[in-house]
Structure formats: structure tokens, C-alpha cells
PDB file of N, CA and C in Angstrom:
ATOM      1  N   UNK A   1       3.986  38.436  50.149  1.00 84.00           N
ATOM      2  CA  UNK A   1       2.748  38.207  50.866  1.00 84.00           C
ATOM      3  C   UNK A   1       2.463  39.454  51.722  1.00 84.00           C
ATOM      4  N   UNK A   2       1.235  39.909  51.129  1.00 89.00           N
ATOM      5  CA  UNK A   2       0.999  41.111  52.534  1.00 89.00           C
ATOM      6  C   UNK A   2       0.809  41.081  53.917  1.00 89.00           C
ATOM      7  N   UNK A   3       1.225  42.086  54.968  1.00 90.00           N
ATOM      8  CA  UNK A   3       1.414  41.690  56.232  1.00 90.00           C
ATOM      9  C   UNK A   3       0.023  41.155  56.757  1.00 90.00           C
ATOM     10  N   UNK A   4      -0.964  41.670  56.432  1.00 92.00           N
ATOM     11  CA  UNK A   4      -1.973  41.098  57.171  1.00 92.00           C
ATOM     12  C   UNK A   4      -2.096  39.290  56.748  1.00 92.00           C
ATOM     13  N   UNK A   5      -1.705  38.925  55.597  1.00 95.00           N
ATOM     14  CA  UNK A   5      -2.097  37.963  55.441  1.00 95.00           C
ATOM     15  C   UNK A   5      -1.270  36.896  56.333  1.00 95.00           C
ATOM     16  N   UNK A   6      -0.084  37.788  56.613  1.00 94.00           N
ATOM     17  CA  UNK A   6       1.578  37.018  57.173  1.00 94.00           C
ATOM     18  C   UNK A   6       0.715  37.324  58.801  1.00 94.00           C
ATOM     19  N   UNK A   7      -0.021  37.894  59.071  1.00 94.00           N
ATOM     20  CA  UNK A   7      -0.459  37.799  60.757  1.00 94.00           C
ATOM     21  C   UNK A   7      -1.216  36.789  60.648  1.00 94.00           C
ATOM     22  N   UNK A   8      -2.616  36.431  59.838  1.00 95.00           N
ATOM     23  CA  UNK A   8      -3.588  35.867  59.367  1.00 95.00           C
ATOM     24  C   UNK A   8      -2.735  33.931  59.675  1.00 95.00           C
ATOM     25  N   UNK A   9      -2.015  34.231  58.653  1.00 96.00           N
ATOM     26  CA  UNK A   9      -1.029  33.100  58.762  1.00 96.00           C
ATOM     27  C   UNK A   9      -0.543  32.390  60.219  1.00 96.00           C
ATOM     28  N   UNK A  10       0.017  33.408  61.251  1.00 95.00           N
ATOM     29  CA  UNK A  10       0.732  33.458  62.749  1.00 95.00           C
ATOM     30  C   UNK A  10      -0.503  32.732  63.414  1.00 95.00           C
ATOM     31  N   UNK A  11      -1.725  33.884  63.250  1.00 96.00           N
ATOM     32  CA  UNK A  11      -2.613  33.186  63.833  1.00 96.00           C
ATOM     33  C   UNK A  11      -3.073  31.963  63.753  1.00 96.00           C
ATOM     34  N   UNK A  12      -3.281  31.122  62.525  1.00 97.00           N
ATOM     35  CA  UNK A  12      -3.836  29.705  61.939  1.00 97.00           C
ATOM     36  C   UNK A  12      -2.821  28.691  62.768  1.00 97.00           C
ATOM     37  N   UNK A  13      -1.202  29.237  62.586  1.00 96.00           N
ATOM     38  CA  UNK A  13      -0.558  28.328  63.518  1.00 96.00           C
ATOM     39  C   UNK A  13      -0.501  28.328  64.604  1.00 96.00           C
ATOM     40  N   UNK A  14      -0.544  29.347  65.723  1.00 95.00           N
ATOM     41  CA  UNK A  14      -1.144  28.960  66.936  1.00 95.00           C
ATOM     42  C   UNK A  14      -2.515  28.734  67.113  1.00 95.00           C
ATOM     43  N   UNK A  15      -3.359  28.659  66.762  1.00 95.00           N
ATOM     44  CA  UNK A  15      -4.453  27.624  66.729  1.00 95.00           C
ATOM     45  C   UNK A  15      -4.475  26.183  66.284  1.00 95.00           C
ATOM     46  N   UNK A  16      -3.740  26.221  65.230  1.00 93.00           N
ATOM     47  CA  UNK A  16      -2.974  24.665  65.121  1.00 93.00           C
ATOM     48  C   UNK A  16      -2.312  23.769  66.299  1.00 93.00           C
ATOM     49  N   UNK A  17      -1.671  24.705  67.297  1.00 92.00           N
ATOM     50  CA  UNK A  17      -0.348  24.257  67.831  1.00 92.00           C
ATOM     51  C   UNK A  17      -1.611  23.807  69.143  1.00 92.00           C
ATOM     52  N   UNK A  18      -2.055  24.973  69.529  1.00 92.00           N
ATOM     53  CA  UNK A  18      -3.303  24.534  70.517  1.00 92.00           C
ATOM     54  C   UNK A  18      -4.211  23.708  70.374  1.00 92.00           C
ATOM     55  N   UNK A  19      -5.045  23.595  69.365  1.00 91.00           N
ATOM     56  CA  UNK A  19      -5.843  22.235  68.739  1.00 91.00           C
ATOM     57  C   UNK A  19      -5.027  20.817  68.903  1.00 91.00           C
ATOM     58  N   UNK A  20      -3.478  20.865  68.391  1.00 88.00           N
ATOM     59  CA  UNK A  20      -2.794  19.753  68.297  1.00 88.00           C
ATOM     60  C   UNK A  20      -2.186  19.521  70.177  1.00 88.00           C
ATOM     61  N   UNK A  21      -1.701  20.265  70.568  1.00 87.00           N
ATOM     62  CA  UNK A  21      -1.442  19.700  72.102  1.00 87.00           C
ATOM     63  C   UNK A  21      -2.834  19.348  72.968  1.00 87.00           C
ATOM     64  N   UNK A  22      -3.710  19.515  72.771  1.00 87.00           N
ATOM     65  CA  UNK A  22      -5.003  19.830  73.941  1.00 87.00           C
ATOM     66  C   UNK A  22      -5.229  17.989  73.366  1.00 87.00           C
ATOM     67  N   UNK A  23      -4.918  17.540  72.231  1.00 82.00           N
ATOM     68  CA  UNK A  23      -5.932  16.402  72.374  1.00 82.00           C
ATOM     69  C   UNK A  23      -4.739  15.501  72.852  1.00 82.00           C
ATOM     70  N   UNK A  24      -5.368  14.255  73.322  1.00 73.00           N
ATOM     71  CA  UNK A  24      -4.601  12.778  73.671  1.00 73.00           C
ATOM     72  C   UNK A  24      -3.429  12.261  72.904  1.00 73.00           C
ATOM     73  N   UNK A  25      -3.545  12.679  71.575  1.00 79.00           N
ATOM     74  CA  UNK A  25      -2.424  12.185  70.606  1.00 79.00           C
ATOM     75  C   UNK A  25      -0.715  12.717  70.993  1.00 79.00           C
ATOM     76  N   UNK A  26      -1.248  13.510  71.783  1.00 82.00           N
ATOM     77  CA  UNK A  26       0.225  14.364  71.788  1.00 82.00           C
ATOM     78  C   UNK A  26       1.254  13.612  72.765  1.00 82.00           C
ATOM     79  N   UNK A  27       2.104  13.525  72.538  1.00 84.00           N
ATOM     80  CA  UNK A  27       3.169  13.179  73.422  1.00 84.00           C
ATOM     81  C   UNK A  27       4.416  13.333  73.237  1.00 84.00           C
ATOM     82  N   UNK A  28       4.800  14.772  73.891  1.00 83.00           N
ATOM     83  CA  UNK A  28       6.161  15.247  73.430  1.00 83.00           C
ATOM     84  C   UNK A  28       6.972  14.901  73.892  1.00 83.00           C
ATOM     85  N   UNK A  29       7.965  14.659  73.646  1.00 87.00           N
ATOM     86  CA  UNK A  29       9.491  14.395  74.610  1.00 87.00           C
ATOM     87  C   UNK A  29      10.025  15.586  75.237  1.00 87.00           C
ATOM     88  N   UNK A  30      11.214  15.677  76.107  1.00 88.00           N
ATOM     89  CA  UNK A  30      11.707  16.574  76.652  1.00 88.00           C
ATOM     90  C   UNK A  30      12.402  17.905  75.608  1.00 88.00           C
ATOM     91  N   UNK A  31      13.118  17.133  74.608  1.00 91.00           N
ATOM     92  CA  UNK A  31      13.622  18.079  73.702  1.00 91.00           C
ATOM     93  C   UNK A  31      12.963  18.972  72.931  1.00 91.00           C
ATOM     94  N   UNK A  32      11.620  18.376  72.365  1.00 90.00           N
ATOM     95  CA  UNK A  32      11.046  19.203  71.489  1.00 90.00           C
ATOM     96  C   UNK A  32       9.461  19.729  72.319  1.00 90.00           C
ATOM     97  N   UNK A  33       9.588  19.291  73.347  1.00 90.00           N
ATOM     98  CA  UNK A  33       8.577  20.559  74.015  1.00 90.00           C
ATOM     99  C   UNK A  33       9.572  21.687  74.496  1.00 90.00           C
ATOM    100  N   UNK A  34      11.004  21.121  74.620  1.00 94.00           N
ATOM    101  CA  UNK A  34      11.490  23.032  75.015  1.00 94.00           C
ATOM    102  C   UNK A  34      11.775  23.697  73.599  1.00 94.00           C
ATOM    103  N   UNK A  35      12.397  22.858  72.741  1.00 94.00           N
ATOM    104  CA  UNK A  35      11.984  23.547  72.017  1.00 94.00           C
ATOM    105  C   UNK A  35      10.974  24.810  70.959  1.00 94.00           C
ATOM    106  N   UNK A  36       9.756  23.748  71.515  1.00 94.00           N
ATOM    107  CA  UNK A  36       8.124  24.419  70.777  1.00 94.00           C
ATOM    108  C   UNK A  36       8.246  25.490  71.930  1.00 94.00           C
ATOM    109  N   UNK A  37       8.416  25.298  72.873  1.00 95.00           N
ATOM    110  CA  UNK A  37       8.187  26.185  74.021  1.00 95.00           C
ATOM    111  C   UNK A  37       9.529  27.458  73.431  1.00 95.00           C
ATOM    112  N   UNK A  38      10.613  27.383  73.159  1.00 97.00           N
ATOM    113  CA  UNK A  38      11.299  28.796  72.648  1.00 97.00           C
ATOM    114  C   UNK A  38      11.051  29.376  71.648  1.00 97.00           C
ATOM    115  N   UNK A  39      10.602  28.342  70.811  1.00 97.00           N
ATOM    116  CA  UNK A  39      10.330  28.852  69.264  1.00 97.00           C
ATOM    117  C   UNK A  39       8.703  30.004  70.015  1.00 97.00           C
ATOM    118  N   UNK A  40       8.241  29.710  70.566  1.00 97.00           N
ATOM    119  CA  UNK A  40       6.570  30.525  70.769  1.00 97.00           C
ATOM    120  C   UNK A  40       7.322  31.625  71.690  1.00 97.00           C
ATOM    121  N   UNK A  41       8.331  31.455  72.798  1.00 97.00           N
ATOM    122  CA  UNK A  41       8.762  32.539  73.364  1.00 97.00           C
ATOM    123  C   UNK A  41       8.949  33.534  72.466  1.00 97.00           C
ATOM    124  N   UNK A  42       9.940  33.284  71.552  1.00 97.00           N
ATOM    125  CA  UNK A  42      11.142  34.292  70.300  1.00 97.00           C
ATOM    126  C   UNK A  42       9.757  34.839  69.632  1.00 97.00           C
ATOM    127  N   UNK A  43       9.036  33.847  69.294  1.00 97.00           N
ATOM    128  CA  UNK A  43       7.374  34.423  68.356  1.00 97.00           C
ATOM    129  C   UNK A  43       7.116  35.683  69.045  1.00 97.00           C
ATOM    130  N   UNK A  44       6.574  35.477  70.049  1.00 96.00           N
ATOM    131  CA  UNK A  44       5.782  36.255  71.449  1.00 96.00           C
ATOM    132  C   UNK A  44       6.689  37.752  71.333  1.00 96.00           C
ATOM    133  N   UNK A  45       7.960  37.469  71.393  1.00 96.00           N
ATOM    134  CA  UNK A  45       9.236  38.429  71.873  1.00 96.00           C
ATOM    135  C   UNK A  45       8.955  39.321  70.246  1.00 96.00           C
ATOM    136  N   UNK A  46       9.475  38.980  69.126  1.00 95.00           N
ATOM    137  CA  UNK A  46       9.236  39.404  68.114  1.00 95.00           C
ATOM    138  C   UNK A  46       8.252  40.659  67.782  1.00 95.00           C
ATOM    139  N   UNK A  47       6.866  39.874  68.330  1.00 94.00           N
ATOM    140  CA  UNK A  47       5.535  40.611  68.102  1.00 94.00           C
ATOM    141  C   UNK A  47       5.604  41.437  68.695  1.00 94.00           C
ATOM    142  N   UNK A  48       5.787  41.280  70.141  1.00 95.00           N
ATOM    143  CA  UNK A  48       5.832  42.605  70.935  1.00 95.00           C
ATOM    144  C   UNK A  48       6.627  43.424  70.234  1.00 95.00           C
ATOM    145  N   UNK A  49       8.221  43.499  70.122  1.00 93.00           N
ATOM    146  CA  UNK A  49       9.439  44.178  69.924  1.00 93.00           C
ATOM    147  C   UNK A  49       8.527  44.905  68.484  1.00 93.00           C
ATOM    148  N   UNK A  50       7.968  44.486  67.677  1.00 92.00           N
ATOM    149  CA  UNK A  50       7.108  45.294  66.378  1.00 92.00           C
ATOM    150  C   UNK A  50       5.928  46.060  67.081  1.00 92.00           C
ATOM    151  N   UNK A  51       5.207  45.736  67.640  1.00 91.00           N
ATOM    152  CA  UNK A  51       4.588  46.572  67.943  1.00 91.00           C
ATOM    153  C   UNK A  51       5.060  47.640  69.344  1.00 91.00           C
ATOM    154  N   UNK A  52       6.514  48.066  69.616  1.00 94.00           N
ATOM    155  CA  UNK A  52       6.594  48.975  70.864  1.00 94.00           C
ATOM    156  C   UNK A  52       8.008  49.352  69.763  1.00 94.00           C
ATOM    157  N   UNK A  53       8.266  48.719  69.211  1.00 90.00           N
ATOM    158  CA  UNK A  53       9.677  49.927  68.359  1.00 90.00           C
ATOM    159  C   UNK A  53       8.911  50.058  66.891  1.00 90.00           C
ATOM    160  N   UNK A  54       8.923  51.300  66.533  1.00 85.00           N
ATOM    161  CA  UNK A  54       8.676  51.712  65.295  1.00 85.00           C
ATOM    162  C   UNK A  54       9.813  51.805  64.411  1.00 85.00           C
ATOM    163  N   UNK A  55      10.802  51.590  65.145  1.00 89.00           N
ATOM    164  CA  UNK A  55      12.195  51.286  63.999  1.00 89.00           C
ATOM    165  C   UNK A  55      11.804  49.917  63.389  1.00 89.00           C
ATOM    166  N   UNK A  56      11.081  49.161  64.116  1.00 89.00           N
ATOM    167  CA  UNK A  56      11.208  47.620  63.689  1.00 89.00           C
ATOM    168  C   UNK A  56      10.808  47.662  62.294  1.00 89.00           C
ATOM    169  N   UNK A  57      11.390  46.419  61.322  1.00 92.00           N
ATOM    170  CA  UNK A  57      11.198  46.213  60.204  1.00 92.00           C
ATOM    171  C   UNK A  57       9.731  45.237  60.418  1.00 92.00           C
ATOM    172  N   UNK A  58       8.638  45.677  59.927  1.00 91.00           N
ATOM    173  CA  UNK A  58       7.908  44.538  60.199  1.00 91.00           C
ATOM    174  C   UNK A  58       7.664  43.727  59.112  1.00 91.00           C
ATOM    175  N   UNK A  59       8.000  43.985  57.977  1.00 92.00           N
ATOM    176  CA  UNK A  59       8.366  42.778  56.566  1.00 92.00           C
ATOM    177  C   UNK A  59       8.831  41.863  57.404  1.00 92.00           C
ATOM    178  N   UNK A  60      10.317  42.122  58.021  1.00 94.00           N
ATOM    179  CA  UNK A  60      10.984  40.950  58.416  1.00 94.00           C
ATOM    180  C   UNK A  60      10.655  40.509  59.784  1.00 94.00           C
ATOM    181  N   UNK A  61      10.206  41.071  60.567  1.00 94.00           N
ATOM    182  CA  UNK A  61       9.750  40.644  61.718  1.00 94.00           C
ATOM    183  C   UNK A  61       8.866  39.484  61.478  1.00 94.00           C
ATOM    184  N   UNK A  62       7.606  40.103  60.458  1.00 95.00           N
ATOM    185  CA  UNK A  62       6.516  39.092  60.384  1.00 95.00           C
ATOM    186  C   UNK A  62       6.684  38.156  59.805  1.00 95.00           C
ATOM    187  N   UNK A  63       7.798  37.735  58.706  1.00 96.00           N
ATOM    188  CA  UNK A  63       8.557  36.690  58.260  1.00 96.00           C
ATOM    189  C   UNK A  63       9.168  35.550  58.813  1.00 96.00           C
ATOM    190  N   UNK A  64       9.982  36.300  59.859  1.00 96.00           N
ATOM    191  CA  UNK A  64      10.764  35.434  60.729  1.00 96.00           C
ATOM    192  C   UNK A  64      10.104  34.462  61.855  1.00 96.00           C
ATOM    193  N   UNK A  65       8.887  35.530  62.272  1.00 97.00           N
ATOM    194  CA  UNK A  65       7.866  35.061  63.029  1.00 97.00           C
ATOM    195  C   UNK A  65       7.149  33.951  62.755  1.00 97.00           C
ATOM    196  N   UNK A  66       6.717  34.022  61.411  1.00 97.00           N
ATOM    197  CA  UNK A  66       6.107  33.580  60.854  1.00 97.00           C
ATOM    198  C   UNK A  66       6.465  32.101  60.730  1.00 97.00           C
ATOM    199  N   UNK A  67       7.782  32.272  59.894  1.00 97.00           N
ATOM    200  CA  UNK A  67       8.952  31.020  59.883  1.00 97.00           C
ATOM    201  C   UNK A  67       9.098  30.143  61.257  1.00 97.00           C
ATOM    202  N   UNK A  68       9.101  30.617  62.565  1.00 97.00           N
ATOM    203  CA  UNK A  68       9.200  30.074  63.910  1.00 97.00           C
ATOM    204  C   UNK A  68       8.114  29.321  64.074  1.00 97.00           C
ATOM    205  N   UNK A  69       6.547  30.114  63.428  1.00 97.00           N
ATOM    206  CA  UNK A  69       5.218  29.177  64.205  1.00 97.00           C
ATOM    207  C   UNK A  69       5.206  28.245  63.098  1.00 97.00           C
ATOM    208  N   UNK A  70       5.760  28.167  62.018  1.00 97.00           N
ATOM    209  CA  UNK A  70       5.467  27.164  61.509  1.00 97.00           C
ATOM    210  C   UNK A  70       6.218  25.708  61.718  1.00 97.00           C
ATOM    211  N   UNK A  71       7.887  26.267  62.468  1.00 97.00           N
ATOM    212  CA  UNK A  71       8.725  25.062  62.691  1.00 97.00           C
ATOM    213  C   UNK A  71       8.004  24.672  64.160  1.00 97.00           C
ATOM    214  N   UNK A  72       7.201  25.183  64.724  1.00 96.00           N
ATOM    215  CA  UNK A  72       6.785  24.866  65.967  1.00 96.00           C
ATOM    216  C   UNK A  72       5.454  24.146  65.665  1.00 96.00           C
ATOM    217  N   UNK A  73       4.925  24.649  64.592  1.00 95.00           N
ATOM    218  CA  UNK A  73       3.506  23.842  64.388  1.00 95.00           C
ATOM    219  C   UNK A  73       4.255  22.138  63.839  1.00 95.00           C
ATOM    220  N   UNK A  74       5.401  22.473  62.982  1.00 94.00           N
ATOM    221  CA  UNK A  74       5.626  21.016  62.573  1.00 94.00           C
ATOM    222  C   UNK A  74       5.785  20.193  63.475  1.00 94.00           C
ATOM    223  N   UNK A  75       6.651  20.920  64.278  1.00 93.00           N
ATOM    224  CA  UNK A  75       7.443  19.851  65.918  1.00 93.00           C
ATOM    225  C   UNK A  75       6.447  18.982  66.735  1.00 93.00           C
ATOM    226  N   UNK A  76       5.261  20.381  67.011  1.00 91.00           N
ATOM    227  CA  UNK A  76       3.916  19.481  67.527  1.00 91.00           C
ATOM    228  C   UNK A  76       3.757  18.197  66.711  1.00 91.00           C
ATOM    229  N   UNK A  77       2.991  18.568  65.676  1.00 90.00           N
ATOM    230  CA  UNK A  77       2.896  17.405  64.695  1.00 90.00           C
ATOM    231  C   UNK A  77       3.682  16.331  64.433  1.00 90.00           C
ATOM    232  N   UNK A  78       5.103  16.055  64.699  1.00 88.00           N
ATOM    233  CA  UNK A  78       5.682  15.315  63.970  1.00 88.00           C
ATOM    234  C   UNK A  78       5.398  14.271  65.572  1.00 88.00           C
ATOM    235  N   UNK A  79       5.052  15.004  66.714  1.00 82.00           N
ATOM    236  CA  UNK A  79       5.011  14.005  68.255  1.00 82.00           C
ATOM    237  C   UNK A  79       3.716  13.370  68.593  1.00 82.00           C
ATOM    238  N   UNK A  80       2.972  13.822  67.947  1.00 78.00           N
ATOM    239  CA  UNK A  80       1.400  12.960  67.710  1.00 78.00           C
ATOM    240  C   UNK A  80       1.656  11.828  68.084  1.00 78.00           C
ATOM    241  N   UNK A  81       1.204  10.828  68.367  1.00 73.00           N
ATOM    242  CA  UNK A  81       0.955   9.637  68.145  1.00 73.00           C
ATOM    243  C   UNK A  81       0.111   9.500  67.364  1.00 73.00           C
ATOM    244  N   UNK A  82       0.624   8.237  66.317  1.00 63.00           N
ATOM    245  CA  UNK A  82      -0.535   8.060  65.464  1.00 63.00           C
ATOM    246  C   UNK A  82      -1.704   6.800  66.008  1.00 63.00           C
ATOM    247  N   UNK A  83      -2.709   7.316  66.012  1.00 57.00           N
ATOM    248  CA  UNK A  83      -3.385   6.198  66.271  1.00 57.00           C
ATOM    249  C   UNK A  83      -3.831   4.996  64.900  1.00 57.00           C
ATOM    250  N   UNK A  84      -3.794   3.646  65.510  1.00 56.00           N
ATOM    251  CA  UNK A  84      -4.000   2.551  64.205  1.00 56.00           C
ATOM    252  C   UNK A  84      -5.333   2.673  63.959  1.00 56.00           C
TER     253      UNK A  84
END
């Protein structure tokens, strides 16, 4: 997958993650809001660390990154409440 599409991607899930906490459905527990909350730190940490070291691999940076917003977009999701 090319990198822009792998940013393209980063982005859709934090807009996901924000769309999904802002409404009423949400109700996280203690564990998996710190969780969502490290997984977006390590994201955050990542991005920067690629864009201020030019050693960085950014194949794998944007991969790994990538991999984090999506276990964080699930976590949101899986704490929804469903409404009947």
C-alpha cells in the first residue's frame, strides 16, 4: 500500500475514533480508555519521530501506526452501547 494511502488511512481512523467518542453511545470502562488513550499516544509519538528523524523507516513507521489506530478505532467501537 502506498504511503500516502497508509496516512489517508491514519487519518479516516482518527476521525472514526472522534465521531465514535463525541456521541452518547460511548461508554468506556477504565481499561480500555487507557488503553485507546496509549495506543493514540505511541500513534502521535511515531508520527512525530518520522517526521524529525530522517533515519526513520517510514514503510514501517506508517504500518505500525497504522496497525495502532486501527486497534484503537476497534476498542472505541467494541464500548458503544448498543442502542435497542
Amino acid at each position: 500500500m502506498p504511503e500516502k494511502e497508509k496516512v489517508m488511512k491514519i487519518k479516516k481512523y482518527s476521525d472514526d475514533i472522534v465521531r465514535k467518542v463525541l456521541h452518547d453511545e460511548y461508554a468506556p470502562d477504565g481499561d480500555s480508555l487507557k488503553n485507546v488513550v496509549e495506543l493514540l499516544s505511541r500513534s502521535i509519538y511515531d508520527l512525530s519521530e518520522m517526521y524529525l528523524n530522517d533515519q526513520c523507516n517510514h514503510e514501517e513507521t506508517l504500518k505500525g501506526t497504522l496497525a495502532k489506530m486501527k486497534i484503537a478505532c476497534n476498542t472505541v467501537e467494541q464500548k458503544r452501547v448498543k442502542m435497542p
